[in-house]
Structure formats: C-alpha cells, structure tokens
Amino acid sequence: MRVSISQIKEMKQRGQRIAMLTAYDYTTARALDEAGVPMLLVGDSLGMVVLGYESTVSVTMEEMVHHTKAVTRGAKQALVIADLPFLAYHLSTEQALRNAGRFIQEAGAQAVKLEGGVKMAETVRRIVDCGIPVMGHIGLTPQSINQLGGFKVQGKTASTAVDLIRDAEALQDAGAFAVVLECVPAPLARLATERLSIPTIGIGAGVHCDGQVQVVSDLLGLFSDFVPKHAKQYVRLADLIKEAATSYSADVTAGSFPTAKESFAMDERVVEEVRRQLQDKN
Ligand code: KIV
C-alpha cells in the first residue's frame, strides 16, 4: 500500500520522524522505495545534480514531467511529490492548476511542491481545492536565488524570522499537508515545528523538524561540484564510479574483458557450416 497524506500527518502526531529523499530516475526511485523511504521528492534540484545547470531556474515543466514519470514507475510504496519549477505556477492560478494537474494526471505523482509562503497561499488553496495535495517550501527558496543573492541561511533576524513563521502558518491555513524549511537556523525551525500541526521537513534546518529531506546525489556522494554544509555523504559513489570506469577501461584495453563468462557460445559445427557457406558464396 502506498503511503498516504494522512499517514504522513499522523507521523507528526505520533512523534515519528519522517525521512524524505529526492529521486530523479526509475532505478534510484526503486531502490529508495525498497529501502522504505516514505516520501520521494522529484525536486527541481534535478537541474543542477542531473542536468548540469547552474541553478534550478532553468528547469522546465517538460523536464520535470519526464523525470517524475520515471520516478513513479519505480516507486510502488512511497508518496511521490513533484516540484513545480520556476515560473510554472506564478503567472496565473489557471497555470498553476494546469501544471499541478499534469504531475498528477500525466506523470502519476501523488502531490506537488511549490516555493513561497504568504504570497503563494492563495495558489496553494486553489490547488488543494482541486484535490491535489501541496507541500510548501520556505526559507531558502532556490528558485529566487537571484533575488536572495546566493545560497544563504534565511530568517536570522527577528523580523525575517517572524515573516518565516507567518509564511509557514499561511501555508498550513491554505491546506498544505507539510512544509519544507530550507536553510533556516535550528531554533527557528523548532519554533515553526512547535507552532504547526502539519509536519515540517527540514534541509539545513536542524534536528527539531518533524522530518528531513536530502538531495539523494549529496547523500550518495554522486554530485562532487560542491557539498552543502547541511549534507552528509553516506557513501562516495562518484569515487566508486571513477574506480570502476578506470578498471573497465584498463580491462578493455588489455583484452581481459569480456571473458567467456560474459560471452555467448555457439556450436562449433554451426560455426564451421557458416564458414563453409560463406566460402561457397565467394
Ligand atoms: O529541489 C529540491 O531538491 C528541493 C529540496 C532541496 C527540498 O526542493
């Protein structure tokens, strides 16, 4: 049975912490799903860690739908949340509804995520009214990177901290089922977590959030351009990939791959017959 929105909300009530990871393809989604991760986010971070863009602002709806389809084919149990990319929900409520609807109807996701608090509350309300669960995202919102002036911790002053709490409450009032807090001081995330009845999912927001989300490429040590302070590499897959590729190249060059074990045999008599027939034709 797939994890439901009400189960995620109940986890907060029971004090059970919620793990969420990003996923961008079928194979990884399948492994994360089999590992029992309850929520998979097809984050627009895909632009940076999979497609090699400089920021998430270049990511398009088409790219998100393509990757969401791959993830939903792999995830049988996890709740799959698709990230509405930059300018895919700002132009009008109609645009936001159409794009949120595409993720559900066309790509098979169960929920969508969007960035912004008070200013986005009405859009969240309208999407939720259509029956589409919405996860909010406040604090460091990478789609506004040009306005924020870089990947900086948010809510460090009293007034920006109060604004962040107001944003979180506006999302909850609008019907969001959870809210991501990205790069906010741990005491502020704790305050938000205590004030909200919906789960807070932190990334760089300390241990007091109801759940945590990480970019899977950071967790696996796959993305080596930079490692954010809030990330923990559980393995260093990029190094393992380099090692494997170096050994493979050396084997091919030396003629030691493939061996008989990786090859398909053929009856020697058939081979002889083929040779004979080819000679006849010459
Ligand atoms: O795009 C993403 O991966 C995200 C997470 C960092 C929350 O939005």
CSV table of C-alpha atoms and ligand atoms in Angstrom, one decimal:
chain,number,residue,atom,x,y,z
A,1,MET,CA,0.0,0.0,0.0
A,2,ARG,CA,1.2,3.5,-0.9
A,3,VAL,CA,2.0,5.9,1.9
A,4,SER,CA,-0.9,8.4,2.2
A,5,ILE,CA,-1.0,12.1,3.1
A,6,SER,CA,-2.9,11.2,6.3
A,7,GLN,CA,-0.2,8.7,7.3
A,8,ILE,CA,2.4,11.5,6.9
A,9,LYS,CA,0.4,13.8,9.1
A,10,GLU,CA,-0.2,11.1,11.7
A,11,MET,CA,3.6,10.5,11.8
A,12,LYS,CA,3.9,14.0,13.2
A,13,GLN,CA,1.2,13.4,15.8
A,14,ARG,CA,2.9,10.2,16.9
A,15,GLY,CA,6.3,12.0,17.1
A,16,GLN,CA,7.6,9.6,14.4
A,17,ARG,CA,10.3,11.3,12.3
A,18,ILE,CA,9.8,11.4,8.6
A,19,ALA,CA,12.6,10.7,6.0
A,20,MET,CA,12.3,12.1,2.6
A,21,LEU,CA,14.8,11.9,-0.3
A,22,THR,CA,14.9,13.3,-3.8
A,23,ALA,CA,14.8,11.0,-6.7
A,24,TYR,CA,15.0,11.7,-10.4
A,25,ASP,CA,15.0,8.3,-12.2
A,26,TYR,CA,13.4,4.8,-12.2
A,27,THR,CA,16.4,2.8,-10.9
A,28,THR,CA,17.2,5.0,-7.9
A,29,ALA,CA,13.5,5.5,-7.1
A,30,ARG,CA,13.1,1.8,-7.0
A,31,ALA,CA,16.0,1.3,-4.6
A,32,LEU,CA,14.8,4.1,-2.3
A,33,ASP,CA,11.3,2.8,-2.3
A,34,GLU,CA,12.5,-0.7,-1.4
A,35,ALA,CA,14.6,0.8,1.4
A,36,GLY,CA,11.3,2.1,2.8
A,37,VAL,CA,11.7,5.8,2.4
A,38,PRO,CA,8.1,7.1,2.8
A,39,MET,CA,8.4,10.2,0.7
A,40,LEU,CA,10.3,10.8,-2.6
A,41,LEU,CA,10.6,14.3,-4.0
A,42,VAL,CA,11.2,14.8,-7.7
A,43,GLY,CA,13.0,18.1,-6.8
A,44,ASP,CA,13.9,20.7,-9.4
A,45,SER,CA,17.4,20.2,-7.9
A,46,LEU,CA,17.5,17.8,-10.8
A,47,GLY,CA,18.5,20.8,-12.9
A,48,MET,CA,21.8,21.0,-11.0
A,49,VAL,CA,22.6,17.5,-10.0
A,50,VAL,CA,21.4,15.6,-13.1
A,51,LEU,CA,21.2,18.1,-15.9
A,52,GLY,CA,24.2,20.2,-15.0
A,53,TYR,CA,22.5,23.6,-15.0
A,54,GLU,CA,23.9,26.4,-12.8
A,55,SER,CA,20.7,26.8,-10.8
A,56,THR,CA,17.2,25.4,-10.7
A,57,VAL,CA,15.7,28.4,-12.6
A,58,SER,CA,16.4,26.7,-16.0
A,59,VAL,CA,14.3,23.6,-15.2
A,60,THR,CA,11.2,23.3,-17.4
A,61,MET,CA,7.9,21.6,-16.8
A,62,GLU,CA,8.7,19.2,-19.6
A,63,GLU,CA,11.9,18.1,-17.8
A,64,MET,CA,10.0,17.7,-14.5
A,65,VAL,CA,7.2,15.7,-16.1
A,66,HIS,CA,9.7,13.4,-17.9
A,67,HIS,CA,11.6,12.6,-14.7
A,68,THR,CA,8.5,12.4,-12.5
A,69,LYS,CA,7.2,9.7,-14.8
A,70,ALA,CA,10.4,7.7,-14.4
A,71,VAL,CA,10.2,8.0,-10.6
A,72,THR,CA,6.6,7.0,-10.4
A,73,ARG,CA,7.4,3.9,-12.5
A,74,GLY,CA,9.9,2.9,-9.8
A,75,ALA,CA,8.2,3.9,-6.6
A,76,LYS,CA,5.4,1.5,-5.5
A,77,GLN,CA,5.1,2.4,-1.8
A,78,ALA,CA,6.5,5.9,-1.4
A,79,LEU,CA,4.4,9.1,-1.7
A,80,VAL,CA,5.8,10.9,-4.8
A,81,ILE,CA,5.9,14.7,-4.7
A,82,ALA,CA,6.7,16.6,-7.9
A,83,ASP,CA,8.3,20.1,-7.7
A,84,LEU,CA,6.6,22.8,-9.7
A,85,PRO,CA,9.6,24.5,-11.4
A,86,PHE,CA,10.3,28.3,-11.8
A,87,LEU,CA,7.5,30.2,-13.4
A,88,ALA,CA,5.3,27.2,-13.7
A,89,TYR,CA,2.8,28.5,-11.1
A,90,HIS,CA,3.4,32.2,-10.8
A,91,LEU,CA,1.7,33.5,-14.0
A,92,SER,CA,-1.9,32.7,-13.0
A,93,THR,CA,-3.9,30.4,-10.9
A,94,GLU,CA,-5.0,28.6,-14.0
A,95,GLN,CA,-1.4,28.0,-15.0
A,96,ALA,CA,-0.6,26.6,-11.5
A,97,LEU,CA,-3.7,24.3,-11.6
A,98,ARG,CA,-2.8,23.1,-15.1
A,99,ASN,CA,0.8,22.3,-14.2
A,100,ALA,CA,0.0,20.7,-10.8
A,101,GLY,CA,-2.7,18.6,-12.6
A,102,ARG,CA,-0.1,17.4,-15.2
A,103,PHE,CA,2.1,16.0,-12.4
A,104,ILE,CA,-0.9,14.0,-11.0
A,105,GLN,CA,-2.7,13.0,-14.2
A,106,GLU,CA,0.1,12.6,-16.7
A,107,ALA,CA,3.1,11.8,-14.5
A,108,GLY,CA,1.5,9.7,-11.7
A,109,ALA,CA,2.7,11.8,-8.7
A,110,GLN,CA,0.6,12.0,-5.6
A,111,ALA,CA,1.4,15.5,-4.6
A,112,VAL,CA,3.2,18.7,-5.7
A,113,LYS,CA,5.6,21.1,-4.0
A,114,LEU,CA,6.0,24.8,-4.6
A,115,GLU,CA,8.1,27.6,-3.2
A,116,GLY,CA,6.8,30.6,-1.3
A,117,GLY,CA,4.7,31.4,1.8
A,118,VAL,CA,2.1,34.1,2.3
A,119,LYS,CA,2.3,35.3,-1.3
A,120,MET,CA,1.6,31.7,-2.6
A,121,ALA,CA,-1.1,30.9,-0.1
A,122,GLU,CA,-4.0,31.6,-2.4
A,123,THR,CA,-2.4,29.4,-5.2
A,124,VAL,CA,-1.9,26.6,-2.7
A,125,ARG,CA,-5.5,26.9,-1.6
A,126,ARG,CA,-6.8,26.6,-5.2
A,127,ILE,CA,-4.6,23.6,-6.0
A,128,VAL,CA,-5.7,21.9,-2.8
A,129,ASP,CA,-9.3,22.7,-3.6
A,130,CYS,CA,-8.9,20.7,-6.8
A,131,GLY,CA,-7.9,17.7,-4.7
A,132,ILE,CA,-4.1,17.9,-5.2
A,133,PRO,CA,-2.0,17.7,-2.0
A,134,VAL,CA,0.5,20.5,-1.8
A,135,MET,CA,3.8,20.6,0.1
A,136,GLY,CA,5.1,24.2,0.8
A,137,HIS,CA,8.7,25.2,0.7
A,138,ILE,CA,10.1,28.3,2.6
A,139,GLY,CA,13.3,29.7,3.9
A,140,LEU,CA,16.0,29.4,1.2
A,141,THR,CA,13.9,29.1,-1.9
A,142,PRO,CA,16.4,28.3,-4.7
A,143,GLN,CA,14.1,29.5,-7.5
A,144,SER,CA,14.5,33.0,-6.0
A,145,ILE,CA,18.3,32.7,-5.9
A,146,ASN,CA,18.8,35.8,-8.0
A,147,GLN,CA,16.8,37.8,-5.5
A,148,LEU,CA,18.3,36.2,-2.4
A,149,GLY,CA,21.8,36.8,-3.7
A,150,GLY,CA,23.1,33.3,-3.1
A,151,PHE,CA,22.6,30.2,-1.1
A,152,LYS,CA,22.3,31.9,2.3
A,153,VAL,CA,20.7,30.9,5.6
A,154,GLN,CA,17.3,32.7,5.9
A,155,GLY,CA,15.4,34.1,8.9
A,156,LYS,CA,18.4,35.2,11.1
A,157,THR,CA,16.9,38.5,12.2
A,158,ALA,CA,13.8,38.8,14.4
A,159,SER,CA,11.7,40.4,11.6
A,160,THR,CA,12.7,37.8,8.9
A,161,ALA,CA,12.2,35.0,11.5
A,162,VAL,CA,8.7,36.3,12.2
A,163,ASP,CA,8.0,36.5,8.5
A,164,LEU,CA,9.1,32.9,8.1
A,165,ILE,CA,6.7,31.7,10.8
A,166,ARG,CA,3.9,33.7,9.2
A,167,ASP,CA,4.7,32.1,5.8
A,168,ALA,CA,4.6,28.6,7.4
A,169,GLU,CA,1.2,29.4,9.1
A,170,ALA,CA,-0.2,30.8,5.8
A,171,LEU,CA,0.7,27.6,4.0
A,172,GLN,CA,-0.9,25.5,6.7
A,173,ASP,CA,-4.1,27.6,6.7
A,174,ALA,CA,-4.2,27.3,2.9
A,175,GLY,CA,-4.3,23.5,3.2
A,176,ALA,CA,-0.7,22.4,2.6
A,177,PHE,CA,0.0,19.0,4.1
A,178,ALA,CA,3.6,19.7,5.0
A,179,VAL,CA,6.2,22.4,4.7
A,180,VAL,CA,9.9,22.2,3.7
A,181,LEU,CA,12.2,24.5,5.8
A,182,GLU,CA,15.4,25.0,3.9
A,183,CYS,CA,18.5,26.6,5.5
A,184,VAL,CA,17.0,28.3,8.5
A,185,PRO,CA,18.5,28.4,12.0
A,186,ALA,CA,17.7,25.3,14.0
A,187,PRO,CA,15.9,27.3,16.9
A,188,LEU,CA,13.6,29.0,14.3
A,189,ALA,CA,12.8,25.6,12.7
A,190,ARG,CA,12.0,24.3,16.1
A,191,LEU,CA,9.6,27.2,16.7
A,192,ALA,CA,7.9,26.6,13.4
A,193,THR,CA,7.6,22.9,14.2
A,194,GLU,CA,6.1,23.5,17.6
A,195,ARG,CA,3.5,26.0,16.1
A,196,LEU,CA,2.4,24.0,13.2
A,197,SER,CA,0.1,20.9,13.2
A,198,ILE,CA,1.4,19.8,9.8
A,199,PRO,CA,4.9,18.3,9.5
A,200,THR,CA,7.9,20.4,8.9
A,201,ILE,CA,10.6,18.8,6.7
A,202,GLY,CA,14.0,20.3,7.2
A,203,ILE,CA,17.0,20.6,5.0
A,204,GLY,CA,19.7,22.6,6.8
A,205,ALA,CA,17.1,23.4,9.5
A,206,GLY,CA,18.4,21.3,12.4
A,207,VAL,CA,17.2,18.2,14.3
A,208,HIS,CA,13.9,19.5,15.6
A,209,CYS,CA,11.9,19.3,12.4
A,210,ASP,CA,9.4,16.6,12.0
A,211,GLY,CA,11.3,15.2,9.1
A,212,GLN,CA,14.4,15.6,7.0
A,213,VAL,CA,14.9,15.8,3.2
A,214,GLN,CA,18.2,15.4,1.5
A,215,VAL,CA,19.2,15.6,-2.2
A,216,VAL,CA,20.0,11.9,-3.0
A,217,SER,CA,23.1,12.8,-5.0
A,218,ASP,CA,24.6,14.5,-1.9
A,219,LEU,CA,23.7,11.5,0.3
A,220,LEU,CA,25.3,9.1,-2.2
A,221,GLY,CA,28.4,11.3,-2.9
A,222,LEU,CA,27.5,11.5,-6.5
A,223,PHE,CA,27.5,15.2,-7.0
A,224,SER,CA,31.0,16.5,-6.5
A,225,ASP,CA,30.7,20.1,-7.7
A,226,PHE,CA,30.2,21.1,-4.0
A,227,VAL,CA,28.9,19.5,-0.8
A,228,PRO,CA,26.5,21.7,1.1
A,229,LYS,CA,27.2,22.2,4.8
A,230,HIS,CA,23.8,20.5,5.7
A,231,ALA,CA,24.6,17.4,3.6
A,232,LYS,CA,26.1,14.1,4.9
A,233,GLN,CA,27.7,11.8,2.4
A,234,TYR,CA,26.8,8.2,3.4
A,235,VAL,CA,28.9,6.8,0.5
A,236,ARG,CA,31.1,8.3,-2.2
A,237,LEU,CA,29.6,6.9,-5.3
A,238,ALA,CA,31.4,9.3,-7.6
A,239,ASP,CA,34.8,7.8,-6.4
A,240,LEU,CA,33.4,4.3,-6.9
A,241,ILE,CA,32.2,5.1,-10.4
A,242,LYS,CA,35.6,6.5,-11.3
A,243,GLU,CA,37.4,3.4,-9.9
A,244,ALA,CA,35.0,1.1,-11.8
A,245,ALA,CA,35.3,3.0,-15.0
A,246,THR,CA,39.1,3.1,-14.8
A,247,SER,CA,39.3,-0.7,-14.2
A,248,TYR,CA,36.8,-1.3,-17.1
A,249,SER,CA,38.8,0.8,-19.5
A,250,ALA,CA,42.0,-1.0,-18.5
A,251,ASP,CA,40.4,-4.4,-19.0
A,252,VAL,CA,39.1,-3.5,-22.4
A,253,THR,CA,42.5,-2.1,-23.4
A,254,ALA,CA,44.2,-5.2,-22.2
A,255,GLY,CA,41.7,-7.6,-23.8
A,256,SER,CA,40.8,-9.1,-20.5
A,257,PHE,CA,37.1,-8.1,-20.8
A,258,PRO,CA,34.9,-9.7,-21.9
A,259,THR,CA,35.8,-13.3,-20.9
A,260,ALA,CA,33.9,-16.4,-21.9
A,261,LYS,CA,31.7,-15.8,-18.8
A,262,GLU,CA,30.3,-12.6,-20.4
A,263,SER,CA,30.1,-14.1,-23.9
A,264,PHE,CA,27.6,-16.2,-25.8
A,265,ALA,CA,28.8,-19.6,-27.1
A,266,MET,CA,27.8,-21.2,-30.5
A,267,ASP,CA,28.0,-24.8,-31.6
A,268,GLU,CA,31.4,-25.3,-33.3
A,269,ARG,CA,29.7,-27.3,-36.1
A,270,VAL,CA,27.4,-24.3,-36.8
A,271,VAL,CA,30.4,-22.0,-37.0
A,272,GLU,CA,32.1,-24.4,-39.5
A,273,GLU,CA,28.9,-24.5,-41.5
A,274,VAL,CA,28.7,-20.7,-41.6
A,275,ARG,CA,32.4,-20.6,-42.8
A,276,ARG,CA,31.7,-23.2,-45.5
A,277,GLN,CA,28.6,-21.3,-46.8
A,278,LEU,CA,30.5,-18.0,-46.8
A,279,GLN,CA,33.3,-19.7,-48.8
A,280,ASP,CA,30.8,-21.2,-51.3
A,281,LYS,CA,29.5,-17.7,-51.9
A,282,ASN,CA,32.9,-16.1,-52.6
B,1,KIV,O1,14.6,20.5,-5.4
B,1,KIV,C1,14.8,20.0,-4.4
B,1,KIV,O2,15.6,19.0,-4.3
B,1,KIV,C2,14.2,20.6,-3.2
B,1,KIV,C3,14.7,20.0,-1.8
B,1,KIV,C4,16.0,20.6,-1.5
B,1,KIV,C5,13.7,20.3,-0.8
B,1,KIV,O3,13.4,21.4,-3.2
